[in-house]
Coordinates of C-alpha atoms and ligand atoms in Angstrom, one line a residue:
M1 CA 0.0 0.0 0.0
A2 CA 1.5 3.3 -1.0
R3 CA 1.1 5.7 1.8
R4 CA 2.3 9.2 1.2
Y5 CA 1.9 12.0 3.7
H6 CA 3.6 15.1 5.0
G7 CA 6.6 14.4 7.2
S8 CA 7.7 11.1 5.8
K9 CA 11.3 12.5 5.9
W10 CA 10.8 13.1 9.6
D11 CA 9.4 9.6 10.1
S12 CA 12.4 7.9 8.6
K13 CA 14.8 10.2 10.5
R14 CA 12.9 9.5 13.7
E15 CA 13.2 5.8 13.2
A16 CA 16.9 6.1 12.5
I17 CA 17.4 8.0 15.7
L18 CA 15.5 5.5 17.8
K19 CA 17.5 2.7 16.3
R20 CA 20.8 4.6 16.9
D21 CA 19.7 5.0 20.6
E22 CA 18.6 1.3 20.7
Y23 CA 15.0 2.4 21.4
K24 CA 16.0 3.4 24.9
C25 CA 15.5 6.7 26.6
R26 CA 18.7 8.7 26.7
H27 CA 17.7 10.8 29.7
C28 CA 16.8 7.7 31.8
K29 CA 20.1 6.2 30.8
R30 CA 22.0 9.0 32.4
Y31 CA 20.5 7.8 35.7
G32 CA 21.2 4.2 35.0
K33 CA 17.6 3.4 34.2
V34 CA 16.5 1.5 31.1
K35 CA 13.3 2.7 29.7
A36 CA 11.9 2.3 26.2
A37 CA 12.0 5.5 24.1
T38 CA 8.7 6.4 22.6
M39 CA 9.7 9.7 20.9
V40 CA 12.5 11.7 19.5
H41 CA 13.2 15.2 21.0
H42 CA 14.8 18.2 19.3
V43 CA 17.6 19.3 21.7
K44 CA 17.5 22.8 20.2
P45 CA 13.8 23.5 19.5
V46 CA 12.7 23.6 15.9
D47 CA 11.2 27.1 16.2
Q48 CA 14.6 28.4 17.1
R49 CA 16.7 26.2 14.8
P50 CA 14.6 24.9 11.9
D51 CA 17.8 24.1 10.1
L52 CA 18.5 21.4 12.7
Y53 CA 15.1 19.8 12.2
L54 CA 16.7 16.7 10.6
E55 CA 20.2 17.0 12.1
S56 CA 21.0 13.7 13.9
R57 CA 23.2 15.4 16.5
N58 CA 20.2 17.5 17.6
L59 CA 18.0 14.5 18.1
I60 CA 17.7 12.3 21.2
S61 CA 15.3 9.4 21.9
L62 CA 13.3 9.9 25.1
C63 CA 10.5 8.2 27.0
G64 CA 7.3 10.3 27.4
T65 CA 8.0 11.1 31.0
C66 CA 11.4 12.6 30.2
H67 CA 10.1 14.4 27.2
N68 CA 7.6 16.2 29.5
M69 CA 10.5 17.3 31.6
M70 CA 12.2 19.0 28.7
H71 CA 9.5 21.4 27.9
D72 CA 7.5 23.8 30.1
R73 CA 4.0 22.7 30.1
D74 CA 2.5 26.1 29.5
S75 CA 5.0 28.0 27.4
D76 CA 6.6 25.0 25.7
A77 CA 10.0 26.6 26.3
L78 CA 12.9 24.4 27.4
T79 CA 13.1 23.7 31.1
A80 CA 16.4 23.6 33.0
T81 CA 16.6 20.0 32.1
G82 CA 16.0 20.7 28.4
L83 CA 18.7 23.4 28.5
E84 CA 21.1 21.0 30.2
W85 CA 20.8 18.8 27.1
V86 CA 21.5 21.7 24.8
Q87 CA 24.7 22.2 26.9
R88 CA 25.5 18.5 26.8
I89 CA 25.1 18.1 23.1
W90 CA 26.2 21.5 21.8
G91 CA 28.3 22.9 24.5
E92 CA 29.0 26.6 24.8
E93 CA 28.1 28.6 21.8
Ligands
LIG101 ZN1 13.2 8.6 30.2

């Protein structure tokens, strides 16, 4: 069945990242926990860096709980934890 829809590039990238991270949450891993990743997070938000949308370095696999910790529930801005990952992946800029 031919299925064509918007964002198929993202879907294949997302799959590649999950595979790279062995389908495990990267944030949980920092604390020695093993949890299945259910999504891929943009370390630098897409609205700030649309050029990094499909950049592997900017993508990490997370579980739903950890992903909720990355973004402020109201503003959607990065939380301290989210910013920590920016630091971790991209360092000082
Ligand atoms: Zn997690």
